[in-house]
N, CA, C and O atoms as a DFTB+ gen file, in Angstrom:
644 C
 N C O
     1  1     -13.148     -61.914      58.499
     2  2     -12.966     -61.756      59.982
     3  2     -12.731     -62.863      60.688
     4  3     -12.997     -63.962      60.200
     5  1     -12.196     -62.736      61.941
     6  2     -11.959     -63.715      62.832
     7  2     -12.654     -63.524      64.181
     8  3     -13.191     -62.444      64.431
     9  1     -12.663     -64.459      64.997
    10  2     -12.999     -64.138      66.392
    11  2     -11.981     -64.999      67.175
    12  3     -11.341     -65.943      66.711
    13  1     -11.933     -64.482      68.536
    14  2     -11.009     -65.098      69.508
    15  2     -11.604     -65.138      70.827
    16  3     -12.039     -64.132      71.389
    17  1     -11.623     -66.351      71.339
    18  2     -12.304     -66.220      72.739
    19  2     -11.811     -67.355      73.619
    20  3     -11.260     -68.313      73.076
    21  1     -11.978     -67.320      75.026
    22  2     -11.744     -68.300      75.724
    23  2     -13.095     -68.779      76.311
    24  3     -13.917     -67.958      76.717
    25  1     -13.305     -70.037      76.350
    26  2     -14.701     -70.556      76.852
    27  2     -14.611     -71.659      77.868
    28  3     -13.638     -72.412      77.893
    29  1     -15.638     -71.764      78.723
    30  2     -15.618     -72.927      79.477
    31  2     -16.360     -74.181      78.812
    32  3     -16.875     -74.097      77.697
    33  1     -16.375     -75.335      79.573
    34  2     -16.931     -76.464      78.877
    35  2     -18.491     -76.150      78.403
    36  3     -18.989     -76.808      77.489
    37  1     -19.175     -75.181      79.033
    38  2     -20.473     -74.969      78.626
    39  2     -20.688     -73.612      77.847
    40  3     -21.753     -72.999      77.914
    41  1     -19.510     -73.145      77.038
    42  2     -19.245     -72.090      76.503
    43  2     -19.508     -70.748      77.150
    44  3     -19.838     -69.766      76.485
    45  1     -19.348     -70.730      78.520
    46  2     -19.429     -69.522      79.362
    47  2     -18.207     -68.630      79.052
    48  3     -17.159     -69.192      78.731
    49  1     -18.254     -67.421      79.115
    50  2     -17.206     -66.659      78.840
    51  2     -17.023     -65.393      79.795
    52  3     -16.015     -64.690      79.714
    53  1     -17.941     -65.167      80.610
    54  2     -17.886     -64.112      81.531
    55  2     -18.902     -64.234      82.703
    56  3     -19.879     -64.982      82.696
    57  1     -18.513     -63.336      83.783
    58  2     -19.329     -63.188      84.868
    59  2     -19.183     -61.967      85.609
    60  3     -18.056     -61.678      86.010
    61  1     -20.242     -61.136      85.877
    62  2     -20.113     -59.885      86.399
    63  2     -19.156     -58.919      85.676
    64  3     -18.386     -58.167      86.273
    65  1     -19.273     -59.006      84.326
    66  2     -18.498     -58.228      83.405
    67  2     -16.898     -58.367      83.478
    68  3     -16.096     -57.453      83.283
    69  1     -16.615     -59.641      83.784
    70  2     -15.109     -60.117      83.993
    71  2     -14.936     -61.417      83.280
    72  3     -15.859     -62.232      83.258
    73  1     -13.972     -61.610      82.788
    74  2     -13.616     -62.911      82.117
    75  2     -13.664     -64.004      83.159
    76  3     -13.357     -63.665      84.302
    77  1     -13.975     -65.168      82.960
    78  2     -14.086     -66.160      83.952
    79  2     -12.661     -66.904      84.033
    80  3     -12.402     -67.604      85.012
    81  1     -11.888     -66.763      83.143
    82  2     -10.624     -67.309      83.100
    83  2      -9.500     -66.121      82.824
    84  3      -9.668     -65.195      82.030
    85  1      -8.389     -66.321      83.594
    86  2      -7.247     -65.490      83.143
    87  2      -6.006     -66.360      83.195
    88  3      -5.300     -66.367      84.203
    89  1      -5.732     -67.083      82.143
    90  2      -4.685     -67.968      82.038
    91  2      -3.466     -67.159      81.405
    92  3      -3.563     -66.854      80.216
    93  1      -2.422     -66.820      82.055
    94  2      -1.380     -66.164      81.507
    95  2      -0.907     -66.650      80.300
    96  3      -0.791     -65.778      79.439
    97  1      -0.562     -67.905      79.934
    98  2      -0.296     -68.286      78.630
    99  2      -1.290     -68.109      77.380
   100  3      -0.957     -68.059      76.196
   101  1      -2.517     -68.029      77.883
   102  2      -3.577     -67.789      76.828
   103  2      -3.584     -66.325      76.577
   104  3      -3.771     -65.932      75.425
   105  1      -3.378     -65.397      77.640
   106  2      -3.436     -64.033      77.409
   107  2      -2.229     -63.778      76.507
   108  3      -2.328     -63.040      75.526
   109  1      -1.078     -64.394      76.844
   110  2      -0.072     -64.100      76.012
   111  2      -0.255     -64.411      74.412
   112  3       0.138     -63.670      73.511
   113  1      -0.921     -65.641      74.251
   114  2      -1.287     -66.150      72.882
   115  2      -2.256     -65.117      72.215
   116  3      -2.116     -64.859      71.019
   117  1      -3.208     -64.539      72.940
   118  2      -4.309     -63.597      72.546
   119  2      -3.338     -62.378      71.996
   120  3      -3.492     -61.928      70.861
   121  1      -2.498     -61.968      72.741
   122  2      -1.551     -60.679      72.332
   123  2      -0.880     -60.872      71.058
   124  3      -0.858     -60.010      70.180
   125  1      -0.279     -62.127      70.962
   126  2       0.570     -62.632      69.830
   127  2      -0.312     -62.590      68.576
   128  3       0.113     -62.069      67.545
   129  1      -1.544     -63.136      68.651
   130  2      -2.390     -63.298      67.570
   131  2      -2.987     -62.046      67.087
   132  3      -3.170     -61.860      65.884
   133  1      -3.342     -61.050      68.123
   134  2      -3.913     -59.825      67.833
   135  2      -3.141     -58.598      67.582
   136  3      -3.663     -57.612      67.062
   137  1      -1.868     -58.641      67.951
   138  2      -0.922     -57.558      67.970
   139  2      -0.849     -57.091      66.442
   140  3      -0.657     -57.900      65.534
   141  1      -1.001     -55.852      66.253
   142  2      -0.838     -55.193      64.885
   143  2      -2.102     -55.266      64.145
   144  3      -2.183     -54.750      63.030
   145  1      -3.094     -55.871      64.688
   146  2      -4.436     -56.085      64.015
   147  2      -5.596     -55.086      64.560
   148  3      -5.454     -54.105      65.290
   149  1      -6.720     -55.592      64.023
   150  2      -7.807     -54.682      64.411
   151  2      -8.634     -55.515      65.509
   152  3      -8.818     -56.711      65.279
   153  1      -9.035     -55.069      66.440
   154  2      -9.890     -55.746      67.396
   155  2     -11.247     -54.852      67.652
   156  3     -11.307     -53.654      67.929
   157  1     -12.340     -55.813      67.472
   158  2     -13.687     -55.276      67.517
   159  2     -14.288     -55.878      68.922
   160  3     -14.223     -57.043      69.315
   161  1     -14.835     -54.850      69.505
   162  2     -15.555     -55.175      70.880
   163  2     -16.688     -54.504      71.131
   164  3     -16.917     -53.493      70.467
   165  1     -17.541     -54.902      72.058
   166  2     -18.620     -54.058      72.701
   167  2     -18.142     -53.041      73.728
   168  3     -16.963     -53.111      74.076
   169  1     -18.870     -52.175      74.212
   170  2     -18.470     -51.182      75.190
   171  2     -18.292     -51.830      76.456
   172  3     -17.424     -51.341      77.178
   173  1     -19.017     -52.968      76.945
   174  2     -18.660     -53.371      78.249
   175  2     -17.285     -54.281      78.107
   176  3     -16.521     -54.322      79.072
   177  1     -17.011     -54.926      77.035
   178  2     -15.623     -55.507      76.920
   179  2     -14.630     -54.522      76.910
   180  3     -13.547     -54.829      77.409
   181  1     -14.794     -53.271      76.390
   182  2     -13.829     -52.152      76.330
   183  2     -13.557     -51.845      77.883
   184  3     -12.423     -51.820      78.361
   185  1     -14.767     -51.608      78.631
   186  2     -14.549     -51.201      80.060
   187  2     -13.991     -52.346      80.843
   188  3     -13.607     -52.094      81.986
   189  1     -13.894     -53.523      80.408
   190  2     -13.264     -54.484      81.172
   191  2     -11.760     -54.747      80.894
   192  3     -11.136     -55.662      81.432
   193  1     -11.233     -53.867      80.011
   194  2      -9.737     -54.040      79.655
   195  2      -9.162     -53.504      80.699
   196  3      -9.756     -52.724      81.444
   197  1      -7.669     -53.950      80.895
   198  2      -6.906     -53.392      81.902
   199  2      -6.914     -51.893      81.975
   200  3      -6.629     -51.216      80.987
   201  1      -7.220     -51.393      83.072
   202  2      -7.373     -49.962      83.228
   203  2      -8.178     -49.344      82.508
   204  3      -8.051     -48.121      82.449
   205  1      -9.209     -49.980      81.775
   206  2     -10.142     -49.466      80.843
   207  2      -9.581     -48.654      79.670
   208  3     -10.104     -47.634      79.221
   209  1      -8.391     -49.261      79.204
   210  2      -7.752     -48.529      78.149
   211  2      -7.736     -49.342      76.894
   212  3      -7.819     -50.568      76.958
   213  1      -7.637     -48.739      75.809
   214  2      -7.630     -49.473      74.581
   215  2      -6.272     -50.489      74.715
   216  3      -5.384     -50.311      75.549
   217  1      -6.299     -51.611      73.703
   218  2      -5.296     -52.586      73.806
   219  2      -4.088     -51.976      72.872
   220  3      -4.256     -51.611      71.709
   221  1      -2.968     -51.935      73.510
   222  2      -1.773     -51.265      72.780
   223  2      -1.501     -52.101      71.607
   224  3      -1.656     -53.322      71.588
   225  1      -1.055     -51.328      70.551
   226  2      -0.542     -52.051      69.304
   227  2      -1.479     -52.594      68.374
   228  3      -1.151     -53.384      67.489
   229  1      -2.783     -52.130      68.585
   230  2      -3.995     -52.789      67.906
   231  2      -4.923     -51.562      67.660
   232  3      -5.045     -50.658      68.487
   233  1      -5.567     -51.598      66.463
   234  2      -6.640     -50.636      66.171
   235  2      -7.971     -51.217      67.025
   236  3      -8.550     -52.275      66.778
   237  1      -8.275     -50.363      67.980
   238  2      -9.513     -50.729      68.699
   239  2     -10.846     -50.028      68.290
   240  3     -10.974     -48.807      68.199
   241  1     -11.823     -50.952      68.053
   242  2     -13.035     -50.504      67.520
   243  2     -14.042     -50.941      68.424
   244  3     -14.180     -52.128      68.718
   245  1     -14.829     -49.922      68.928
   246  2     -15.971     -50.335      69.927
   247  2     -17.347     -50.140      69.404
   248  3     -17.702     -49.013      69.060
   249  1     -18.176     -51.200      69.318
   250  2     -19.485     -51.012      68.872
   251  2     -20.468     -50.483      70.015
   252  3     -20.503     -51.095      71.082
   253  1     -21.118     -49.567      69.849
   254  2     -21.971     -49.012      70.856
   255  2     -23.125     -48.410      70.305
   256  3     -23.037     -47.865      69.205
   257  1     -24.229     -48.437      70.940
   258  2     -25.607     -47.617      70.451
   259  2     -25.346     -46.301      70.676
   260  3     -26.002     -45.483      70.032
   261  1     -24.427     -45.875      71.548
   262  2     -24.244     -44.575      72.016
   263  2     -22.990     -43.989      71.142
   264  3     -21.848     -44.032      71.601
   265  1     -23.265     -43.461      69.906
   266  2     -22.246     -43.030      68.898
   267  2     -21.465     -41.879      69.465
   268  3     -20.340     -41.639      69.027
   269  1     -22.009     -41.151      70.425
   270  2     -21.356     -39.920      70.813
   271  2     -20.329     -40.191      72.055
   272  3     -19.706     -39.312      72.651
   273  1     -20.285     -41.567      72.316
   274  2     -19.367     -41.983      73.401
   275  2     -17.979     -41.644      72.963
   276  3     -17.606     -41.798      71.800
   277  1     -17.184     -41.156      73.971
   278  2     -15.764     -40.654      73.620
   279  2     -14.859     -41.506      74.453
   280  3     -14.733     -41.364      75.669
   281  1     -14.141     -42.539      73.618
   282  2     -13.063     -43.400      74.192
   283  2     -11.775     -43.163      73.537
   284  3     -11.505     -43.699      72.462
   285  1     -10.973     -42.378      74.151
   286  2      -9.629     -42.159      73.693
   287  2      -9.049     -43.228      73.340
   288  3      -9.049     -44.175      74.126
   289  1      -8.402     -43.337      72.046
   290  2      -7.652     -44.344      71.548
   291  2      -8.540     -45.539      70.771
   292  3      -8.097     -46.582      70.292
   293  1      -9.788     -45.115      70.792
   294  2     -10.677     -46.051      70.157
   295  2     -11.662     -45.507      69.164
   296  3     -12.085     -44.356      69.263
   297  1     -12.004     -46.265      68.278
   298  2     -13.014     -45.832      67.146
   299  2     -14.365     -46.261      67.711
   300  3     -14.455     -47.431      68.083
   301  1     -15.346     -45.525      67.815
   302  2     -16.659     -45.910      68.259
   303  2     -17.632     -45.935      67.159
   304  3     -17.780     -44.895      66.519
   305  1     -18.299     -46.950      66.857
   306  2     -19.047     -47.119      65.725
   307  2     -20.670     -47.625      66.302
   308  3     -20.926     -48.400      67.224
   309  1     -21.457     -47.004      65.547
   310  2     -22.875     -47.262      66.236
   311  2     -23.739     -48.396      65.585
   312  3     -24.841     -48.659      66.068
   313  1     -23.252     -49.076      64.486
   314  2     -23.968     -50.017      63.876
   315  2     -22.988     -51.117      63.013
   316  3     -21.847     -50.801      62.675
   317  1     -23.483     -52.232      62.751
   318  2     -22.823     -53.279      61.845
   319  2     -22.554     -52.634      60.537
   320  3     -21.482     -52.906      59.996
   321  1     -23.383     -51.809      59.946
   322  2     -23.237     -51.121      58.639
   323  2     -21.913     -50.229      58.743
   324  3     -20.990     -50.185      57.929
   325  1     -22.044     -49.544      59.917
   326  2     -20.781     -48.421      59.953
   327  2     -19.420     -49.260      60.300
   328  3     -18.340     -48.812      59.915
   329  1     -19.479     -50.288      60.915
   330  2     -18.354     -51.265      61.022
   331  2     -18.065     -51.749      59.673
   332  3     -16.890     -51.610      59.333
   333  1     -18.809     -52.252      58.873
   334  2     -18.476     -52.695      57.611
   335  2     -17.814     -51.858      56.643
   336  3     -16.971     -52.249      55.835
   337  1     -18.244     -50.689      56.775
   338  2     -17.719     -49.526      55.970
   339  2     -16.320     -49.220      56.385
   340  3     -15.423     -49.100      55.550
   341  1     -16.122     -49.091      57.683
   342  2     -14.836     -48.794      58.444
   343  2     -13.946     -49.915      58.050
   344  3     -12.803     -49.587      57.733
   345  1     -14.210     -51.006      58.016
   346  2     -13.382     -52.180      57.878
   347  2     -12.818     -52.266      56.387
   348  3     -11.886     -53.031      56.136
   349  1     -13.308     -51.591      55.556
   350  2     -13.012     -51.661      53.977
   351  2     -11.479     -51.495      53.995
   352  3     -10.815     -52.186      53.222
   353  1     -10.915     -50.681      54.771
   354  2      -9.603     -50.327      54.702
   355  2      -8.674     -51.347      55.229
   356  3      -7.462     -51.138      55.178
   357  1      -9.135     -52.398      55.716
   358  2      -8.342     -53.481      56.365
   359  2      -8.688     -54.917      55.671
   360  3      -9.758     -55.202      55.133
   361  1      -7.573     -55.734      55.800
   362  2      -7.936     -56.987      55.192
   363  2      -8.652     -57.809      56.269
   364  3      -8.395     -57.642      57.462
   365  1      -9.576     -58.721      55.823
   366  2     -10.380     -59.305      56.781
   367  2      -9.588     -60.305      57.752
   368  3     -10.022     -60.530      58.882
   369  1      -8.584     -60.811      57.344
   370  2      -7.707     -61.738      58.068
   371  2      -7.179     -61.021      59.214
   372  3      -6.735     -61.702      60.139
   373  1      -7.153     -59.672      59.305
   374  2      -6.575     -58.876      60.214
   375  2      -7.541     -58.302      61.146
   376  3      -7.149     -57.428      61.920
   377  1      -8.814     -58.707      61.166
   378  2      -9.789     -58.231      62.000
   379  2     -10.102     -59.304      62.952
   380  3     -10.257     -60.428      62.473
   381  1     -10.216     -59.154      64.167
   382  2     -10.405     -60.103      65.287
   383  2     -11.823     -59.458      66.128
   384  3     -11.891     -58.315      66.578
   385  1     -12.775     -60.377      66.195
   386  2     -13.892     -59.950      67.132
   387  2     -13.471     -60.527      68.621
   388  3     -13.205     -61.716      68.798
   389  1     -13.447     -59.608      69.591
   390  2     -13.007     -60.069      70.863
   391  2     -13.974     -59.996      71.974
   392  3     -13.593     -60.141      73.136
   393  1     -15.457     -59.732      71.610
   394  2     -16.241     -59.973      72.656
   395  2     -17.171     -58.519      72.742
   396  3     -16.929     -57.481      72.125
   397  1     -18.025     -58.708      73.460
   398  2     -18.714     -59.691      74.280
   399  2     -19.684     -60.598      73.548
   400  3     -19.680     -60.741      72.326
   401  1     -20.513     -61.197      74.385
   402  2     -21.420     -62.166      73.778
   403  2     -22.310     -61.506      72.698
   404  3     -22.345     -62.037      71.588
   405  1     -22.971     -60.483      72.919
   406  2     -23.775     -59.944      71.792
   407  2     -22.999     -59.598      70.566
   408  3     -23.490     -59.838      69.463
   409  1     -21.849     -59.062      70.678
   410  2     -20.987     -58.897      69.752
   411  2     -20.604     -60.177      68.911
   412  3     -20.704     -60.158      67.684
   413  1     -20.214     -61.161      69.518
   414  2     -19.910     -62.530      69.090
   415  2     -21.041     -62.940      68.235
   416  3     -20.880     -63.237      67.051
   417  1     -22.297     -62.958      68.888
   418  2     -23.512     -63.387      68.409
   419  2     -23.800     -62.633      66.973
   420  3     -24.065     -63.304      65.976
   421  1     -23.741     -61.353      66.934
   422  2     -24.097     -60.630      65.812
   423  2     -23.061     -60.672      64.641
   424  3     -23.410     -60.471      63.478
   425  1     -21.721     -60.952      65.016
   426  2     -20.771     -60.944      63.952
   427  2     -20.142     -62.351      63.623
   428  3     -19.320     -62.427      62.710
   429  1     -20.515     -63.488      64.358
   430  2     -20.069     -64.659      64.204
   431  2     -20.236     -65.270      62.726
   432  3     -19.408     -65.984      62.161
   433  1     -21.414     -64.866      62.240
   434  2     -21.585     -65.452      60.797
   435  2     -20.754     -64.574      59.744
   436  3     -20.734     -64.912      58.561
   437  1     -20.183     -63.627      60.123
   438  2     -19.384     -62.932      59.182
   439  2     -17.873     -63.292      59.293
   440  3     -17.009     -62.868      58.525
   441  1     -17.678     -64.069      60.274
   442  2     -16.219     -64.622      60.469
   443  2     -15.881     -65.793      59.583
   444  3     -16.824     -66.428      59.112
   445  1     -14.671     -66.147      59.305
   446  2     -14.262     -67.240      58.702
   447  2     -13.433     -68.080      59.559
   448  3     -13.303     -69.281      59.321
   449  1     -12.889     -67.527      60.505
   450  2     -12.195     -68.362      61.526
   451  2     -12.382     -68.033      62.918
   452  3     -12.602     -66.881      63.294
   453  1     -12.291     -69.112      63.753
   454  2     -12.580     -68.730      65.306
   455  2     -11.475     -69.562      66.096
   456  3     -11.343     -70.785      66.078
   457  1     -10.713     -68.633      66.793
   458  2      -9.665     -68.990      67.765
   459  2     -10.301     -69.201      69.027
   460  3     -10.695     -68.290      69.754
   461  1     -10.405     -70.590      69.306
   462  2     -11.123     -70.727      70.665
   463  2     -10.242     -71.531      71.795
   464  3      -9.736     -72.632      71.574
   465  1     -10.150     -70.938      72.832
   466  2      -9.530     -71.724      73.831
   467  2     -10.422     -72.329      74.702
   468  3     -11.021     -71.608      75.501
   469  1     -10.634     -73.623      74.691
   470  2     -11.574     -74.442      75.514
   471  2     -10.900     -74.788      76.818
   472  3      -9.959     -75.576      76.908
   473  1     -11.510     -74.070      77.920
   474  2     -11.018     -74.622      79.257
   475  2     -11.824     -75.696      79.718
   476  3     -13.034     -75.668      79.494
   477  1     -11.259     -76.718      80.385
   478  2     -11.828     -78.018      80.720
   479  2     -12.264     -77.572      82.240
   480  3     -11.616     -77.998      83.196
   481  1     -13.322     -76.747      82.416
   482  2     -13.847     -76.381      83.739
   483  2     -15.026     -75.732      83.242
   484  3     -15.199     -75.386      82.074
   485  1     -15.990     -75.558      84.389
   486  2     -17.280     -74.952      84.167
   487  2     -17.655     -74.109      85.378
   488  3     -18.633     -74.382      86.074
   489  1     -16.804     -73.018      85.621
   490  2     -17.147     -72.080      86.767
   491  2     -18.505     -71.315      86.424
   492  3     -18.899     -71.263      85.259
   493  1     -19.155     -70.766      87.392
   494  2     -20.431     -70.074      87.115
   495  2     -20.154     -69.009      86.000
   496  3     -19.047     -68.476      85.923
   497  1     -21.049     -68.740      85.242
   498  2     -20.995     -67.730      84.136
   499  2     -22.418     -67.040      84.026
   500  3     -23.457     -67.612      84.357
   501  1     -22.358     -65.826      83.555
   502  2     -23.725     -65.313      83.240
   503  2     -23.594     -64.541      81.740
   504  3     -24.378     -63.651      81.411
   505  1     -22.685     -64.929      81.035
   506  2     -22.353     -64.448      79.686
   507  2     -21.850     -65.700      78.757
   508  3     -20.794     -66.251      79.068
   509  1     -22.503     -66.102      77.756
   510  2     -22.051     -67.093      77.063
   511  2     -21.768     -66.878      75.610
   512  3     -22.322     -65.953      75.017
   513  1     -20.877     -67.738      74.965
   514  2     -20.627     -67.620      73.577
   515  2     -21.550     -68.519      72.920
   516  3     -21.908     -69.514      73.550
   517  1     -22.016     -68.312      71.681
   518  2     -22.750     -69.388      70.918
   519  2     -21.822     -70.701      70.776
   520  3     -20.614     -70.533      70.612
   521  1     -22.305     -71.874      70.829
   522  2     -21.636     -73.256      70.855
   523  2     -21.265     -73.290      69.478
   524  3     -22.120     -73.317      68.594
   525  1     -19.841     -73.289      69.206
   526  2     -19.432     -73.485      67.902
   527  2     -19.466     -74.839      67.310
   528  3     -19.403     -75.074      66.103
   529  1     -19.586     -75.846      68.406
   530  2     -19.639     -77.313      67.971
   531  2     -20.952     -77.681      67.315
   532  3     -21.043     -78.655      66.567
   533  1     -22.001     -76.860      67.618
   534  2     -23.413     -77.035      66.959
   535  2     -23.787     -75.858      66.090
   536  3     -24.885     -75.860      65.533
   537  1     -22.883     -74.778      65.926
   538  2     -23.205     -73.718      65.119
   539  2     -23.361     -74.043      63.417
   540  3     -22.486     -74.739      62.902
   541  1     -24.233     -73.640      62.762
   542  2     -24.421     -74.263      61.545
   543  2     -23.196     -73.484      60.611
   544  3     -22.892     -72.299      60.748
   545  1     -22.607     -74.380      59.691
   546  2     -21.476     -73.741      59.010
   547  2     -20.173     -73.713      59.489
   548  3     -19.223     -73.350      58.796
   549  1     -20.069     -74.141      60.839
   550  2     -18.764     -74.127      61.497
   551  2     -18.350     -75.613      61.673
   552  3     -19.183     -76.503      61.846
   553  1     -16.994     -75.828      61.618
   554  2     -16.395     -77.024      61.849
   555  2     -15.018     -76.861      62.603
   556  3     -14.355     -75.833      62.472
   557  1     -14.646     -77.832      63.334
   558  2     -13.398     -77.972      64.142
   559  2     -12.316     -78.256      63.193
   560  3     -12.363     -79.412      62.773
   561  1     -11.373     -77.557      62.740
   562  2     -10.356     -77.658      61.818
   563  2      -9.123     -78.190      62.426
   564  3      -8.453     -79.042      61.840
   565  1      -8.800     -77.717      63.583
   566  2      -7.569     -78.111      64.294
   567  2      -7.689     -78.067      65.682
   568  3      -8.459     -77.226      66.146
   569  1      -7.027     -78.872      66.505
   570  2      -7.119     -79.077      68.000
   571  2      -5.717     -79.275      68.500
   572  3      -5.016     -80.151      67.993
   573  1      -5.290     -78.543      69.425
   574  2      -3.950     -78.715      70.036
   575  2      -4.003     -79.860      71.088
   576  3      -5.082     -80.338      71.437
   577  1      -2.829     -80.282      71.578
   578  2      -2.839     -81.022      72.782
   579  2      -3.335     -80.256      73.917
   580  3      -3.554     -79.049      73.813
   581  1      -3.527     -80.918      75.021
   582  2      -4.104     -80.336      76.331
   583  2      -2.934     -79.722      77.061
   584  3      -1.927     -80.385      77.307
   585  1      -3.063     -78.479      77.402
   586  2      -2.254     -77.786      78.250
   587  2      -2.792     -77.701      79.697
   588  3      -3.978     -77.835      80.000
   589  1      -1.762     -77.458      80.562
   590  2      -2.237     -77.234      81.937
   591  2      -1.388     -75.991      82.472
   592  3      -0.167     -75.911      82.338
   593  1      -2.117     -75.120      83.038
   594  2      -1.459     -73.807      83.607
   595  2      -2.459     -73.301      84.552
   596  3      -3.673     -73.438      84.396
   597  1      -1.843     -72.657      85.629
   598  2      -2.703     -71.935      86.597
   599  2      -3.695     -72.817      87.118
   600  3      -4.768     -72.352      87.503
   601  1      -3.440     -74.120      87.176
   602  2      -4.372     -75.205      87.568
   603  2      -5.570     -75.575      86.698
   604  3      -6.462     -76.340      87.064
   605  1      -5.515     -75.007      85.594
   606  2      -6.597     -75.333      84.622
   607  2      -6.129     -76.151      83.409
   608  3      -4.967     -75.999      83.031
   609  1      -6.919     -76.985      82.785
   610  2      -6.518     -77.727      81.637
   611  2      -7.210     -76.977      80.582
   612  3      -8.297     -76.457      80.834
   613  1      -6.670     -76.877      79.420
   614  2      -7.297     -76.166      78.131
   615  2      -6.582     -76.772      76.931
   616  3      -5.513     -77.382      76.942
   617  1      -7.409     -76.478      75.841
   618  2      -6.937     -76.878      74.405
   619  2      -7.346     -75.651      73.548
   620  3      -8.380     -75.000      73.703
   621  1      -6.373     -75.433      72.613
   622  2      -6.546     -74.385      71.691
   623  2      -7.233     -75.089      70.356
   624  3      -6.714     -76.081      69.846
   625  1      -8.307     -74.559      69.894
   626  2      -9.127     -75.068      68.858
   627  2      -9.192     -73.959      67.819
   628  3      -9.155     -72.763      68.109
   629  1      -9.300     -74.477      66.504
   630  2      -9.463     -73.571      65.414
   631  2     -10.700     -74.204      64.632
   632  3     -10.812     -75.357      64.215
   633  1     -11.605     -73.134      64.542
   634  2     -12.861     -73.403      63.777
   635  2     -12.949     -72.755      62.486
   636  3     -12.606     -71.574      62.429
   637  1     -13.334     -73.310      61.495
   638  2     -13.399     -72.616      60.224
   639  2     -14.817     -72.733      59.570
   640  3     -15.502     -73.736      59.773
   641  1     -15.228     -71.757      58.826
   642  2     -16.506     -71.698      58.113
   643  2     -16.233     -72.016      56.727
   644  3     -17.150     -72.035      55.905
């Protein structure tokens, strides 16, 4: 499995159930990387998607304690064990964890790659991603040049386990 996330300098990812960054170029990259793949998310992340709808062109899986939850266009699973069973039909490199913080925290150690957009800013956040720079077993394998868009500087980083 993989994970994909945009983070602030202090690994913030959201505030008030919304992303703290919306960089057009990064959203385009997210779409390119995940298109045709499986995306795994928590219920709050699903609710935060545009129009509260599944991401088109991808298999959407929502982890929720409420297994009776009905989300048209998404598969709802109630546990990590159920997720593991369901993902047996997919190649691990085709599965992307897309949030939120609890899902990242629970599945990060099952991932082999992390596609991290590091934004060089620290706006207020109330949801944070575990710090990949200090996470045991993870190393920064690749880092892009610094880009500037929408008034923000950011770098694409690939972490590997």
